[in-house]
């Protein structure tokens, strides 16, 4: 285990970057999985006479799946508005000397770990919300199926 602070900050940065990558991978899986029930709905529902309760449940489930997909898209959408020291957005507007000064600053890496952690937390929160919405939507779609079958 690293004992000096620089090695520990490097390890923390690597860990948080790995978590951000995991959220993006999970978002890709979620987007793919959301498309399956939506494709089934588009293929089977139009032109069918559904009982009123089933139609309401299908509508609610569809709206929920679309909301979950939009939530996931927000998770993976790049945020280009923050120019915090230690970020590539900040460095894009710096001279080489300014980048070197930024990298040499003793608190720069700690601030970077905090910013990356905030990004990872926000991404995981969005994924959690999308999963919660999806669960509710799938219950509504299951209720629609049961209502239509009975």
Coordinates of N, CA and C in Angstrom, one line a residue:
X1 N 0.8 -1.2 0.0 CA 0.0 0.0 0.0 C 0.9 1.2 0.0
X2 N 0.6 2.2 -0.9 CA 1.4 3.4 -0.9 C 1.4 4.2 0.4
X3 N 2.6 4.7 0.7 CA 2.7 5.4 2.0 C 2.8 6.9 1.8
X4 N 3.3 7.4 0.7 CA 3.4 8.8 0.5 C 2.1 9.4 -0.1
X5 N 1.8 10.6 0.1 CA 0.6 11.3 -0.3 C 0.4 11.3 -1.8
X6 N 1.5 11.5 -2.5 CA 1.4 11.6 -4.0 C 0.9 10.3 -4.6
X7 N 1.5 9.2 -4.1 CA 1.1 7.9 -4.5 C -0.4 7.6 -4.2
X8 N -0.8 8.0 -3.0 CA -2.1 7.8 -2.6 C -3.1 8.6 -3.4
X9 N -2.7 9.8 -3.7 CA -3.6 10.7 -4.6 C -3.7 10.1 -6.0
X10 N -2.6 9.5 -6.5 CA -2.6 8.9 -7.8 C -3.5 7.7 -7.8
X11 N -3.5 6.9 -6.7 CA -4.3 5.7 -6.6 C -5.8 6.1 -6.5
X12 N -6.1 7.2 -5.7 CA -7.5 7.7 -5.6 C -8.0 8.2 -6.9
X13 N -7.1 8.9 -7.7 CA -7.6 9.4 -9.0 C -7.9 8.2 -9.9
X14 N -7.0 7.2 -9.9 CA -7.2 6.0 -10.7 C -8.5 5.3 -10.3
X15 N -8.8 5.2 -9.1 CA -10.0 4.5 -8.6 C -11.3 5.3 -9.0
X16 N -11.3 6.6 -8.9 CA -12.4 7.4 -9.3 C -12.6 7.4 -10.8
X17 N -11.6 7.5 -11.5 CA -11.7 7.4 -13.0 C -12.3 6.0 -13.4
X18 N -11.9 5.0 -12.7 CA -12.5 3.6 -13.0 C -14.0 3.6 -12.7
X19 N -14.4 4.3 -11.6 CA -15.8 4.3 -11.3 C -16.6 5.1 -12.4
X20 N -16.0 6.2 -12.9 CA -16.7 7.0 -13.9 C -16.8 6.1 -15.2
X21 N -15.8 5.3 -15.5 CA -15.9 4.4 -16.6 C -16.9 3.4 -16.4
X22 N -17.1 2.9 -15.2 CA -18.1 1.9 -14.9 C -19.5 2.4 -15.1
X23 N -19.7 3.7 -14.7 CA -21.0 4.3 -14.9 C -21.3 4.4 -16.4
X24 N -20.3 4.8 -17.2 CA -20.6 4.9 -18.6 C -20.9 3.5 -19.3
X25 N -20.2 2.5 -18.8 CA -20.5 1.2 -19.3 C -21.9 0.7 -18.9
X26 N -22.2 1.0 -17.7 CA -23.6 0.6 -17.2 C -24.6 1.4 -18.0
X27 N -24.4 2.6 -18.3 CA -25.3 3.4 -19.0 C -25.5 2.8 -20.4
X28 N -24.5 2.3 -21.0 CA -24.6 1.7 -22.3 C -25.5 0.5 -22.3
X29 N -25.3 -0.3 -21.2 CA -26.1 -1.5 -21.1 C -27.6 -1.2 -20.8
X30 N -27.8 -0.2 -20.0 CA -29.2 0.3 -19.7 C -29.9 0.8 -21.0
X31 N -29.2 1.6 -21.8 CA -29.8 2.1 -23.0 C -30.2 0.9 -23.9
X32 N -29.3 0.0 -24.0 CA -29.6 -1.2 -24.9 C -30.8 -2.0 -24.3
X33 N -30.8 -2.2 -23.0 CA -31.9 -2.9 -22.4 C -33.2 -2.2 -22.5
X34 N -33.2 -0.9 -22.4 CA -34.5 -0.1 -22.5 C -35.0 -0.2 -23.9
X35 N -34.2 -0.3 -24.9 CA -34.7 -0.3 -26.3 C -35.5 -1.6 -26.6
X36 N -35.2 -2.7 -25.9 CA -35.9 -3.9 -26.1 C -37.4 -3.8 -25.8
X37 N -37.8 -3.4 -24.6 CA -39.3 -3.3 -24.4 C -39.9 -2.2 -25.2
X38 N -39.2 -1.1 -25.5 CA -39.8 -0.1 -26.3 C -40.0 -0.6 -27.8
X39 N -39.1 -1.4 -28.3 CA -39.2 -2.0 -29.6 C -40.4 -2.9 -29.6
X40 N -40.6 -3.7 -28.6 CA -41.7 -4.6 -28.5 C -43.0 -3.8 -28.5
X41 N -43.1 -2.7 -27.7 CA -44.3 -1.9 -27.7 C -44.6 -1.3 -29.0
X42 N -43.6 -0.8 -29.7 CA -43.8 -0.2 -31.0 C -44.3 -1.2 -32.0
X43 N -43.8 -2.4 -31.9 CA -44.2 -3.5 -32.8 C -45.5 -4.1 -32.6
X44 N -46.0 -4.1 -31.3 CA -47.2 -4.8 -31.0 C -48.4 -3.9 -30.7
X45 N -48.2 -2.7 -30.1 CA -49.4 -2.0 -29.6 C -50.1 -1.2 -30.6
X46 N -49.5 -0.5 -31.6 CA -50.3 0.4 -32.5 C -51.3 -0.5 -33.2
X47 N -52.5 0.1 -33.3 CA -53.6 -0.5 -34.0 C -54.4 -1.6 -33.2
X48 N -54.0 -1.8 -32.0 CA -54.7 -2.8 -31.2 C -55.7 -2.1 -30.3
X49 N -56.8 -2.8 -30.1 CA -57.8 -2.3 -29.1 C -57.5 -2.9 -27.8
X50 N -57.0 -2.0 -26.9 CA -56.7 -2.5 -25.5 C -57.8 -2.0 -24.6
X51 N -58.0 -2.8 -23.5 CA -58.9 -2.4 -22.5 C -58.4 -1.0 -21.9
X52 N -59.3 -0.2 -21.5 CA -58.8 1.2 -21.0 C -57.8 1.1 -19.9
X53 N -57.9 0.2 -19.0 CA -56.9 0.1 -17.9 C -55.5 -0.3 -18.5
X54 N -55.6 -1.3 -19.4 CA -54.3 -1.8 -20.0 C -53.7 -0.6 -20.9
X55 N -54.5 0.1 -21.6 CA -54.0 1.3 -22.4 C -53.3 2.3 -21.5
X56 N -53.9 2.6 -20.3 CA -53.3 3.5 -19.4 C -52.0 3.0 -18.9
X57 N -51.9 1.7 -18.5 CA -50.7 1.1 -18.0 C -49.6 1.1 -19.1
X58 N -50.0 0.8 -20.3 CA -49.0 0.8 -21.4 C -48.5 2.2 -21.6
X59 N -49.4 3.2 -21.6 CA -48.9 4.6 -21.7 C -48.0 5.0 -20.6
X60 N -48.3 4.6 -19.4 CA -47.5 5.0 -18.2 C -46.1 4.2 -18.3
X61 N -46.1 3.0 -18.7 CA -44.9 2.2 -18.8 C -44.0 2.8 -19.9
X62 N -44.6 3.1 -21.0 CA -43.9 3.7 -22.1 C -43.2 5.0 -21.8
X63 N -44.0 5.9 -21.2 CA -43.5 7.2 -20.7 C -42.4 7.0 -19.7
X64 N -42.5 6.0 -18.8 CA -41.5 5.8 -17.9 C -40.2 5.3 -18.5
X65 N -40.3 4.4 -19.5 CA -39.1 3.9 -20.2 C -38.4 5.0 -20.9
X66 N -39.2 5.9 -21.6 CA -38.6 7.0 -22.3 C -37.9 7.9 -21.3
X67 N -38.5 8.2 -20.1 CA -37.9 9.0 -19.1 C -36.6 8.4 -18.6
X68 N -36.6 7.1 -18.4 CA -35.4 6.4 -17.9 C -34.3 6.5 -19.0
X69 N -34.6 6.4 -20.2 CA -33.6 6.5 -21.3 C -33.1 8.0 -21.3
X70 N -33.9 9.0 -21.2 CA -33.5 10.3 -21.1 C -32.6 10.6 -19.9
X71 N -32.9 10.0 -18.8 CA -32.1 10.1 -17.6 C -30.7 9.5 -17.8
X72 N -30.6 8.4 -18.5 CA -29.3 7.8 -18.8 C -28.5 8.6 -19.8
X73 N -29.2 9.2 -20.7 CA -28.5 10.1 -21.7 C -27.9 11.3 -21.0
X74 N -28.6 11.8 -20.0 CA -28.1 12.9 -19.2 C -26.8 12.5 -18.4
X75 N -26.8 11.2 -18.0 CA -25.7 10.7 -17.2 C -24.4 10.7 -18.1
X76 N -24.6 10.3 -19.4 CA -23.4 10.2 -20.3 C -23.1 11.4 -21.0
X77 N -24.0 12.4 -21.0 CA -23.8 13.7 -21.7 C -22.6 14.4 -21.0
X78 N -21.6 14.8 -21.9 CA -20.5 15.5 -21.4 C -20.8 16.8 -20.8
X79 N -20.2 17.1 -19.7 CA -20.4 18.4 -19.0 C -19.2 19.3 -19.4
X80 N -19.4 20.3 -20.1 CA -18.3 21.1 -20.6 C -18.3 22.5 -20.0
X81 N -19.1 22.7 -19.0 CA -19.3 24.1 -18.4 C -18.3 24.4 -17.3
X82 N -17.8 23.3 -16.6 CA -16.9 23.6 -15.5 C -15.4 23.6 -15.9
X83 N -14.8 24.6 -15.5 CA -13.3 24.7 -15.8 C -12.5 24.8 -14.5
X84 N -12.6 23.7 -13.7 CA -11.9 23.6 -12.5 C -10.5 23.3 -12.7
X85 N -9.7 23.9 -11.9 CA -8.2 23.7 -11.9 C -7.9 22.2 -11.9
X86 N -7.0 21.7 -12.7 CA -6.7 20.3 -12.7 C -7.5 19.5 -13.7
X87 N -8.4 20.2 -14.5 CA -9.2 19.5 -15.5 C -8.7 19.8 -16.9
X88 N -9.0 18.9 -17.8 CA -8.6 19.1 -19.2 C -9.3 20.4 -19.7
X89 N -10.5 20.7 -19.2 CA -11.2 21.9 -19.7 C -10.4 23.2 -19.3
X90 N -9.9 23.2 -18.1 CA -9.0 24.3 -17.7 C -7.8 24.3 -18.5
X91 N -7.1 23.2 -18.7 CA -5.8 23.1 -19.4 C -6.0 23.5 -20.8
X92 N -7.1 23.3 -21.4 CA -7.3 23.7 -22.8 C -7.2 25.2 -23.1
X93 N -7.3 26.0 -22.0 CA -7.1 27.4 -22.2 C -5.8 27.9 -21.5
X94 N -5.0 27.0 -21.2 CA -3.7 27.4 -20.5 C -2.5 27.4 -21.5
X95 N -1.5 28.1 -21.1 CA -0.2 28.0 -21.7 C 0.5 26.8 -21.1
X96 N 1.6 26.3 -21.8 CA 2.3 25.2 -21.2 C 2.8 25.6 -19.8
X97 N 3.3 26.8 -19.6 CA 3.8 27.2 -18.2 C 2.6 27.1 -17.2
X98 N 1.5 27.5 -17.6 CA 0.3 27.5 -16.7 C -0.1 26.1 -16.3
X99 N 0.0 25.2 -17.3 CA -0.3 23.8 -17.0 C 0.7 23.2 -16.0
X100 N 2.0 23.5 -16.2 CA 3.1 23.0 -15.3 C 2.9 23.6 -13.9
X101 N 2.5 24.9 -13.8 CA 2.2 25.5 -12.5 C 1.1 24.8 -11.9
X102 N 0.0 24.5 -12.6 CA -1.2 23.9 -12.1 C -0.8 22.5 -11.6
X103 N 0.0 21.7 -12.4 CA 0.3 20.4 -11.9 C 1.3 20.4 -10.7
X104 N 2.0 21.4 -10.6 CA 3.0 21.5 -9.5 C 2.3 22.0 -8.2
X105 N 1.1 22.5 -8.3 CA 0.4 23.0 -7.1 C 0.1 21.8 -6.1
X106 N 0.4 22.0 -4.8 CA 0.3 20.9 -3.9 C -1.2 20.4 -3.7
X107 N -2.2 21.3 -3.9 CA -3.5 20.9 -3.6 C -4.3 20.6 -4.9
X108 N -3.6 20.7 -6.1 CA -4.3 20.5 -7.3 C -4.8 19.1 -7.5
X109 N -4.0 18.1 -7.1 CA -4.5 16.7 -7.3 C -5.6 16.4 -6.4
X110 N -5.5 16.8 -5.2 CA -6.6 16.6 -4.2 C -7.9 17.2 -4.7
X111 N -7.9 18.4 -5.2 CA -9.1 19.0 -5.8 C -9.6 18.2 -7.0
X112 N -8.7 17.7 -7.8 CA -9.1 16.9 -8.9 C -9.8 15.6 -8.5
X113 N -9.3 15.0 -7.5 CA -10.0 13.8 -6.9 C -11.4 14.1 -6.5
X114 N -11.5 15.3 -5.8 CA -12.8 15.7 -5.3 C -13.8 15.9 -6.5
X115 N -13.3 16.6 -7.5 CA -14.2 16.9 -8.7 C -14.6 15.7 -9.4
X116 N -13.6 14.8 -9.6 CA -13.9 13.5 -10.2 C -14.9 12.7 -9.4
X117 N -14.7 12.7 -8.1 CA -15.7 12.0 -7.2 C -17.1 12.6 -7.3
X118 N -17.2 13.9 -7.4 CA -18.5 14.5 -7.6 C -19.1 14.1 -8.9
X119 N -18.3 14.0 -9.9 CA -18.8 13.5 -11.2 C -19.3 12.1 -11.1
X120 N -18.5 11.2 -10.5 CA -18.9 9.8 -10.3 C -20.2 9.7 -9.5
X121 N -20.3 10.4 -8.4 CA -21.5 10.4 -7.6 C -22.7 10.8 -8.3
X122 N -22.6 11.9 -9.1 CA -23.7 12.4 -9.9 C -24.2 11.4 -11.0
X123 N -23.2 10.7 -11.6 CA -23.5 9.7 -12.6 C -24.2 8.5 -12.0
X124 N -23.7 8.0 -10.8 CA -24.3 6.9 -10.2 C -25.7 7.3 -9.7
X125 N -25.9 8.5 -9.2 CA -27.3 8.9 -8.8 C -28.2 8.9 -10.0
X126 N -27.8 9.4 -11.2 CA -28.6 9.3 -12.4 C -28.9 7.9 -12.8
X127 N -28.0 7.0 -12.7 CA -28.2 5.6 -13.1 C -29.2 5.0 -12.1
X128 N -29.1 5.3 -10.8 CA -30.0 4.8 -9.8 C -31.4 5.2 -10.1
X129 N -31.6 6.5 -10.4 CA -32.9 7.1 -10.8 C -33.4 6.3 -12.0
X130 N -32.6 6.2 -13.0 CA -33.1 5.5 -14.2 C -33.5 4.1 -13.9
X131 N -32.8 3.4 -13.1 CA -33.2 2.0 -12.7 C -34.5 2.0 -11.9
X132 N -34.7 3.0 -11.0 CA -35.9 3.1 -10.3 C -37.1 3.4 -11.2
X133 N -36.9 4.3 -12.1 CA -38.0 4.6 -13.1 C -38.3 3.4 -13.9
X134 N -37.3 2.6 -14.4 CA -37.5 1.4 -15.2 C -38.3 0.4 -14.4
X135 N -37.9 0.2 -13.2 CA -38.7 -0.8 -12.4 C -40.1 -0.5 -12.3
X136 N -40.4 0.8 -12.1 CA -41.8 1.2 -12.0 C -42.5 1.0 -13.4
X137 N -41.8 1.4 -14.4 CA -42.4 1.2 -15.8 C -42.6 -0.2 -16.1
X138 N -41.7 -1.1 -15.7 CA -42.0 -2.5 -16.0 C -43.1 -3.1 -15.2
X139 N -43.3 -2.6 -14.0 CA -44.5 -3.0 -13.3 C -45.8 -2.6 -14.0
X140 N -45.8 -1.3 -14.5 CA -46.9 -0.8 -15.2 C -47.2 -1.6 -16.5
X141 N -46.1 -2.0 -17.2 CA -46.3 -2.8 -18.4 C -46.8 -4.2 -18.1
X142 N -46.3 -4.8 -17.0 CA -46.8 -6.1 -16.6 C -48.2 -6.0 -16.2
X143 N -48.6 -5.0 -15.5 CA -50.0 -4.8 -15.2 C -50.9 -4.7 -16.4
X144 N -50.4 -4.0 -17.4 CA -51.1 -3.9 -18.7 C -51.3 -5.3 -19.3
X145 N -50.2 -6.0 -19.3 CA -50.3 -7.4 -19.9 C -51.3 -8.2 -19.1
X146 N -51.3 -8.2 -17.8 CA -52.2 -9.0 -17.1 C -53.7 -8.5 -17.3
X147 N -53.8 -7.2 -17.4 CA -55.2 -6.6 -17.6 C -55.7 -7.1 -19.0
X148 N -54.8 -7.0 -20.0 CA -55.2 -7.4 -21.3 C -55.5 -8.9 -21.4
X149 N -54.9 -9.7 -20.6 CA -55.1 -11.2 -20.7 C -56.3 -11.6 -19.9
X150 N -56.7 -10.8 -18.9 CA -57.8 -11.2 -18.1 C -59.1 -10.8 -18.7

